[in-house]
PDB file of C-alpha atoms in Angstrom:
ATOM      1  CA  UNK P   1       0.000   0.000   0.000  1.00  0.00           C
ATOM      2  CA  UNK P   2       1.420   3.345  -0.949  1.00  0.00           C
ATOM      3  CA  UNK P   3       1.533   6.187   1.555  1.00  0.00           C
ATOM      4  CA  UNK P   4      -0.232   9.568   1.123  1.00  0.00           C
ATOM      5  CA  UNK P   5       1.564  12.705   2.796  1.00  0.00           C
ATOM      6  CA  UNK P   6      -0.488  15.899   2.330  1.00  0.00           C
ATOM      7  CA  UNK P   7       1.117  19.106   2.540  1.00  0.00           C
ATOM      8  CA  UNK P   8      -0.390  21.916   4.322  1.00  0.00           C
ATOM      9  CA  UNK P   9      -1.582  24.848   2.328  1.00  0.00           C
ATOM     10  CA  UNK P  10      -2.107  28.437   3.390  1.00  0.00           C
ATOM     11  CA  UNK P  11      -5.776  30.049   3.139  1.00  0.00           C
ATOM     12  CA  UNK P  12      -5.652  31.457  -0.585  1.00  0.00           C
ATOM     13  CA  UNK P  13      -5.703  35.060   1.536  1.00  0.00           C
ATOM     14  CA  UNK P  14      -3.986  36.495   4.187  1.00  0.00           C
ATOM     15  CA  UNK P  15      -4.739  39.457   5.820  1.00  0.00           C
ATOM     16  CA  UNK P  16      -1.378  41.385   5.455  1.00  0.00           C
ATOM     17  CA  UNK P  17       0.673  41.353   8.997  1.00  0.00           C
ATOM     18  CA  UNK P  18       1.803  45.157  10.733  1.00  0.00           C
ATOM     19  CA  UNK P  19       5.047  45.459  12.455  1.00  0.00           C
ATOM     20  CA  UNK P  20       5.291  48.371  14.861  1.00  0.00           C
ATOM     21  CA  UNK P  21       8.626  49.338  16.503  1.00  0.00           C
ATOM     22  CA  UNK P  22       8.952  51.667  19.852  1.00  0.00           C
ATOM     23  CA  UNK P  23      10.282  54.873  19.085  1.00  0.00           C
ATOM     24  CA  UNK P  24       9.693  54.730  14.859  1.00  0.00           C
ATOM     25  CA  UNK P  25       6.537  56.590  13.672  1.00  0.00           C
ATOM     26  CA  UNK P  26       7.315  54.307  10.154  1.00  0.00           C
ATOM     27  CA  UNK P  27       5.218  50.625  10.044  1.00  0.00           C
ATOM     28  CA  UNK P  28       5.829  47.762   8.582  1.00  0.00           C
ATOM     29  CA  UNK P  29       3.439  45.695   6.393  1.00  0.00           C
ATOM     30  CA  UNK P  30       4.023  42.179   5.108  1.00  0.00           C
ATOM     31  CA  UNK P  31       1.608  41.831   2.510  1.00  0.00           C
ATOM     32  CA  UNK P  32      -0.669  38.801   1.825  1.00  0.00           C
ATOM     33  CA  UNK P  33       1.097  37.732  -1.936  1.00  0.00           C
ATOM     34  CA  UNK P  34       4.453  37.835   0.478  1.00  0.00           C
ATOM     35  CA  UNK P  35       3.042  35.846   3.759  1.00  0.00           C
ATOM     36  CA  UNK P  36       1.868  33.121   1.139  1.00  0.00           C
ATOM     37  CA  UNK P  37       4.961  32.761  -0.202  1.00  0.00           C
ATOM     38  CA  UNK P  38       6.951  32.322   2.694  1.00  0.00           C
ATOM     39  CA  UNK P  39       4.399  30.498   4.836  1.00  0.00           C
ATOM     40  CA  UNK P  40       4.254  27.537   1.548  1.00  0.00           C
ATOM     41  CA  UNK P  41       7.963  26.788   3.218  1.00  0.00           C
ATOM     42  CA  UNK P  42       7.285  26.038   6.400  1.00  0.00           C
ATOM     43  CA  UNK P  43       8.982  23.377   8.496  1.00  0.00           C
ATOM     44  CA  UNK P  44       6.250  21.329   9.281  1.00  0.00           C
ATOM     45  CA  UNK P  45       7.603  18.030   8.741  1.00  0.00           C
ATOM     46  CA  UNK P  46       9.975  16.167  11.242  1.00  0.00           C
ATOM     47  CA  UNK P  47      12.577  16.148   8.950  1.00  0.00           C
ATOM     48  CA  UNK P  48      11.663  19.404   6.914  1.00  0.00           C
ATOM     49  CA  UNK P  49      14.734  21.800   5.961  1.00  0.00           C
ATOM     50  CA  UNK P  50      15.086  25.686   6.189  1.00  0.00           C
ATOM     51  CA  UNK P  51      14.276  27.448   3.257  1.00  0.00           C
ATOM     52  CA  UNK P  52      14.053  30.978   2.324  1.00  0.00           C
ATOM     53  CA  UNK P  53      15.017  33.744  -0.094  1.00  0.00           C
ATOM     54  CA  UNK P  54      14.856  37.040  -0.265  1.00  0.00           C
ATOM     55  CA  UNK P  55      12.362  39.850   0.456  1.00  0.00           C
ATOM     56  CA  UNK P  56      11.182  43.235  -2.077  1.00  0.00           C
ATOM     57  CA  UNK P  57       8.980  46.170  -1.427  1.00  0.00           C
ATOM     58  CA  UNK P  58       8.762  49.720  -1.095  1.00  0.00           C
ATOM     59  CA  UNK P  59       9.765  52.324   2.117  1.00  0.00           C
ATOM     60  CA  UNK P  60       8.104  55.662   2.377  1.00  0.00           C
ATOM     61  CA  UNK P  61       8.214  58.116   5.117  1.00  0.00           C
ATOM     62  CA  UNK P  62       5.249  56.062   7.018  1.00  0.00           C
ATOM     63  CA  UNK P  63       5.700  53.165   5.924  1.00  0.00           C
ATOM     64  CA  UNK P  64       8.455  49.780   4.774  1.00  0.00           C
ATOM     65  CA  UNK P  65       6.108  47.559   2.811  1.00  0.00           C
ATOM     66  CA  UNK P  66       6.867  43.892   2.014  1.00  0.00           C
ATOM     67  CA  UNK P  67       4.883  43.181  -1.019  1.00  0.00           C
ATOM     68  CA  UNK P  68       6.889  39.839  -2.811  1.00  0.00           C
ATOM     69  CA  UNK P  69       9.497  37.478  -1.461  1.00  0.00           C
ATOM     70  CA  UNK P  70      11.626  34.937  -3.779  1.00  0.00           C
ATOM     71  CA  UNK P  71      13.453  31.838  -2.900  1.00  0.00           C
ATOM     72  CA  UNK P  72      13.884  28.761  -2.569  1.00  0.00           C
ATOM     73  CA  UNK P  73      16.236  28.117  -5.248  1.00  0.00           C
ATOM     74  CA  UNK P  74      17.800  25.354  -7.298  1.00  0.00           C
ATOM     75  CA  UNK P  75      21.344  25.189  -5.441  1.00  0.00           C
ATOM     76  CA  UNK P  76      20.820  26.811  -2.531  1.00  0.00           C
ATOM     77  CA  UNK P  77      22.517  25.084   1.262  1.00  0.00           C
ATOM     78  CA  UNK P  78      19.831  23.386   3.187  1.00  0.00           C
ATOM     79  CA  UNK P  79      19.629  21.430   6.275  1.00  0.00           C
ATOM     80  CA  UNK P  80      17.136  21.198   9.459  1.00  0.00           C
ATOM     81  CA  UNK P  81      19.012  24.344  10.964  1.00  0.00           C
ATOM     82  CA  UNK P  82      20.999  26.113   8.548  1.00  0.00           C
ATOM     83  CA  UNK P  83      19.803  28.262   5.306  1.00  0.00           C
ATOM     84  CA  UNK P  84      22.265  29.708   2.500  1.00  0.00           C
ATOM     85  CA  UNK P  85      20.589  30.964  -0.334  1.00  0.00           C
ATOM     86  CA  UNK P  86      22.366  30.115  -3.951  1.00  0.00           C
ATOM     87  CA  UNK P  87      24.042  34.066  -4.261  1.00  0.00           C
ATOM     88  CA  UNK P  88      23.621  33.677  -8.060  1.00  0.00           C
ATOM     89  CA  UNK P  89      19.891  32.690  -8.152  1.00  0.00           C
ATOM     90  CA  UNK P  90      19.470  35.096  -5.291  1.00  0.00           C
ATOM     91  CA  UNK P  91      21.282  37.935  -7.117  1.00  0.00           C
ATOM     92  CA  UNK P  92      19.016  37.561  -9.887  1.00  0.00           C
ATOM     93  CA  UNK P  93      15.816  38.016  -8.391  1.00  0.00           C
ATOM     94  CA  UNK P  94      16.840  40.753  -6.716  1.00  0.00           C
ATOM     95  CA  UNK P  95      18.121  42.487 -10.492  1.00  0.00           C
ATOM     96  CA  UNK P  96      14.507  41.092 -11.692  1.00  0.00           C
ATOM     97  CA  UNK P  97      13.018  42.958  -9.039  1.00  0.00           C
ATOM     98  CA  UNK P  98      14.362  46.026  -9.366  1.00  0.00           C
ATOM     99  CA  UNK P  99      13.380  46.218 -13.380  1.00  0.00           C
ATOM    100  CA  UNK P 100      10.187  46.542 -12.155  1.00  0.00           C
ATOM    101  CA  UNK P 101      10.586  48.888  -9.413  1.00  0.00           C
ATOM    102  CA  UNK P 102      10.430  46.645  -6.334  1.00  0.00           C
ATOM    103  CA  UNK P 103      13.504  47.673  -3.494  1.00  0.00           C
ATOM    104  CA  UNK P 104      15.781  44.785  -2.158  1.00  0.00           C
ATOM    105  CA  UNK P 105      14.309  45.034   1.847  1.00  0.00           C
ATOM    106  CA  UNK P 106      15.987  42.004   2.999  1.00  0.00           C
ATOM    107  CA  UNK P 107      16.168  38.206   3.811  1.00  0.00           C
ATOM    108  CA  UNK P 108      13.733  35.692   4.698  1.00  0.00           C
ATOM    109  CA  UNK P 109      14.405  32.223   5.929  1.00  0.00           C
ATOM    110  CA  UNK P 110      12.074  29.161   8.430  1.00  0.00           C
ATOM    111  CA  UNK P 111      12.510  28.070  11.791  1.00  0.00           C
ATOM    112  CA  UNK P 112      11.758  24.714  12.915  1.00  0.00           C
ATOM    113  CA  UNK P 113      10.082  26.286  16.032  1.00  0.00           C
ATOM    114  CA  UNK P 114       6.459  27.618  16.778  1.00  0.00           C
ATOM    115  CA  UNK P 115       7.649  31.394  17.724  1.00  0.00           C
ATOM    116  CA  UNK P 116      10.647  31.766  16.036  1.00  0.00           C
ATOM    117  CA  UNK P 117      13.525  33.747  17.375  1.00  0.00           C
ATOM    118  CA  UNK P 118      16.553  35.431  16.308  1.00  0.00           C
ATOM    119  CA  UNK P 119      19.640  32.760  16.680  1.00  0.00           C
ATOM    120  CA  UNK P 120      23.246  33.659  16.972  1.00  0.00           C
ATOM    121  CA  UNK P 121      24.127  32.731  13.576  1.00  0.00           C
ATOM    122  CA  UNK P 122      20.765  34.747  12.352  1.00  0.00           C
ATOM    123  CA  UNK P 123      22.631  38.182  14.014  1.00  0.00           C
ATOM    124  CA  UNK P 124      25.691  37.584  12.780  1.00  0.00           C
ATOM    125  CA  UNK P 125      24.245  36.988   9.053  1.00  0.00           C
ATOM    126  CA  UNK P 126      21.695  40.345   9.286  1.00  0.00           C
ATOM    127  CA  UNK P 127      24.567  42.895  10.855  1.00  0.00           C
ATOM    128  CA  UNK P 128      27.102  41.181   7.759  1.00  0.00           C
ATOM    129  CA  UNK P 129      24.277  41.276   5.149  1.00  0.00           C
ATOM    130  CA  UNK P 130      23.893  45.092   6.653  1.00  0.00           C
ATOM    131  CA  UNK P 131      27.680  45.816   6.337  1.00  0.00           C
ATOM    132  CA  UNK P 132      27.691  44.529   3.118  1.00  0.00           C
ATOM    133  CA  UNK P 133      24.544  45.558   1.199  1.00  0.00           C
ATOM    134  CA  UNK P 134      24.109  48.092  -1.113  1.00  0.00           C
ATOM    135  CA  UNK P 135      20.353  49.048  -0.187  1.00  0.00           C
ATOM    136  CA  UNK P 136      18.027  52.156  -0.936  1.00  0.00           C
ATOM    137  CA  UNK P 137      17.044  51.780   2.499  1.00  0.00           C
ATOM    138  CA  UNK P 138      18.462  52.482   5.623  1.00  0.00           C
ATOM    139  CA  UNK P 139      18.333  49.185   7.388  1.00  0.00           C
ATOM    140  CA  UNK P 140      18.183  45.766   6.271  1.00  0.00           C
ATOM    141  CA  UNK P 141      14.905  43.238   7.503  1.00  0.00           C
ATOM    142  CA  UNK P 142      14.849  39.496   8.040  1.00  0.00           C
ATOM    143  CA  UNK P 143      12.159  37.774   8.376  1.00  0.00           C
ATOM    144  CA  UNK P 144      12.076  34.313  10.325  1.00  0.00           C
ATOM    145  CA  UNK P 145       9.116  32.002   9.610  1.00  0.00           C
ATOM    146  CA  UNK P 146       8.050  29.531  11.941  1.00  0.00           C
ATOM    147  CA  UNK P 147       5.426  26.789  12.230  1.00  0.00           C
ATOM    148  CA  UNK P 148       2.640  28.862  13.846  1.00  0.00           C
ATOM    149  CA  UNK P 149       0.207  30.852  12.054  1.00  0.00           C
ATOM    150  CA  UNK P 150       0.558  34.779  11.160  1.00  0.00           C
ATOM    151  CA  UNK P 151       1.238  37.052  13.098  1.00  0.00           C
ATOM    152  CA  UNK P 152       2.573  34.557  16.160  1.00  0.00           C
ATOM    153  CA  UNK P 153       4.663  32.488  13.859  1.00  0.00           C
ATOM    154  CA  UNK P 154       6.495  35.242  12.550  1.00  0.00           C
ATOM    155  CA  UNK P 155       9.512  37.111  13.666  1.00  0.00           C
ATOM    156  CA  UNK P 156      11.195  40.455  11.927  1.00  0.00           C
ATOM    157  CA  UNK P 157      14.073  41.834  12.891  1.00  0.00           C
ATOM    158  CA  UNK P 158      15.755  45.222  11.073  1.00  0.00           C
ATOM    159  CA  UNK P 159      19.303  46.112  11.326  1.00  0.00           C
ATOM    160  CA  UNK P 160      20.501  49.791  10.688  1.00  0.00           C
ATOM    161  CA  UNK P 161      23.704  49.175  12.560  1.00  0.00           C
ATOM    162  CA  UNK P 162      25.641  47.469  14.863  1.00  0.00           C
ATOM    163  CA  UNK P 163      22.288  45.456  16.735  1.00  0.00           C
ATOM    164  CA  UNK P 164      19.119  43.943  15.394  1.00  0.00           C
ATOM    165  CA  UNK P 165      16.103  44.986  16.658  1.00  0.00           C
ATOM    166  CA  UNK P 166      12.644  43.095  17.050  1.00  0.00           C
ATOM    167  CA  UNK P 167       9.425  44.315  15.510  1.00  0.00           C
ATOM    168  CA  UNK P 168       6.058  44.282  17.302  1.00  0.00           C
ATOM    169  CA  UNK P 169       4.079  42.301  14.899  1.00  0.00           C
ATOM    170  CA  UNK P 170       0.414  41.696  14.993  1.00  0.00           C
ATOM    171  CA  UNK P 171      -2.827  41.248  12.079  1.00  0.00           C
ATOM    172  CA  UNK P 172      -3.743  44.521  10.552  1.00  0.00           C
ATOM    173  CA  UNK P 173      -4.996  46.694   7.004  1.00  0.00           C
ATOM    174  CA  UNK P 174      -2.711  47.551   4.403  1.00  0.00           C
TER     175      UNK P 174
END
């Protein structure tokens, strides 16, 4: 007898996820086009690896505004713990987005984990990928998707310098 394995889908709409930081009069919405992508990776499975990829938008004065995210790719370093998207794949969508007017914002990658949190390796990869980036923005967002449903299963972190911070996240409009 063959076995069946189902894989979980997201609802076909999400409502679009606000992050609020103290101190910052600018929010942060994670579209619903975005929090399907990313939320299709999940690491539901026992033996399910990290994926991710890489996150496009806009920033205003009032607001940063995740609209698309990219990634997995062909190539890219997976395990249960550890994500490394392929830089050439990864470079590309980020040229592709940019032809048609979509900003680079950051990364985005799973947790194995309900809540996810920010890991040691996870700082040291946002305050490099700040160091190194060439961005239109001021600061550089990852976004860490765990098993739990929007907002709770999300974490997003920005990094304009030396120390990520952690946004307050909960459901919201657009």
């Amino acid at each position: 007898m063959a076995m069946m394995f189902i894989r979980w889908r997201p609802r076909t709409v999400l409502s679009p996820v606000v992050g609020h930081l103290n101190g910052v009069a600018q929010s942060m919405y994670i579209h619903g086009e975005a929090l399907i992508h990313v939320t299709r990776h999940q690491q539901r499975g026992a033996w399910a690896t990290e994926a991710g990829g890489q996150l496009f938008g806009s920033v205003s004065e009032e607001a940063v505004r995740i609209v698309a995210a990219t990634g997995p790719y062909m190539g890219d370093e997976r395990s249960r713990y550890r994500y490394r998207s392929n830089p050439q794949s990864a470079q590309a969508a980020i040229s592709r987005s940019a032809r048609v007017g979509l900003l680079y914002l950051g990364e985005w990658h799973t947790h194995a984990e309900d809540e996810p949190e920010l890991s040691g390796s996870d700082e040291d990869a946002i305050t490099t990928l700040r160091a190194r980036s060439k961005l239109n923005a001021s600061a550089v967002v990852l976004l860490i998707v765990g098993r739990a449903e929007p907002p709770r299963g999300l974490a997003v972190y920005s990094c304009d310098g030396q120390t990520p911070v952690k946004w307050t996240l909960s459901c919201g409009e657009a």
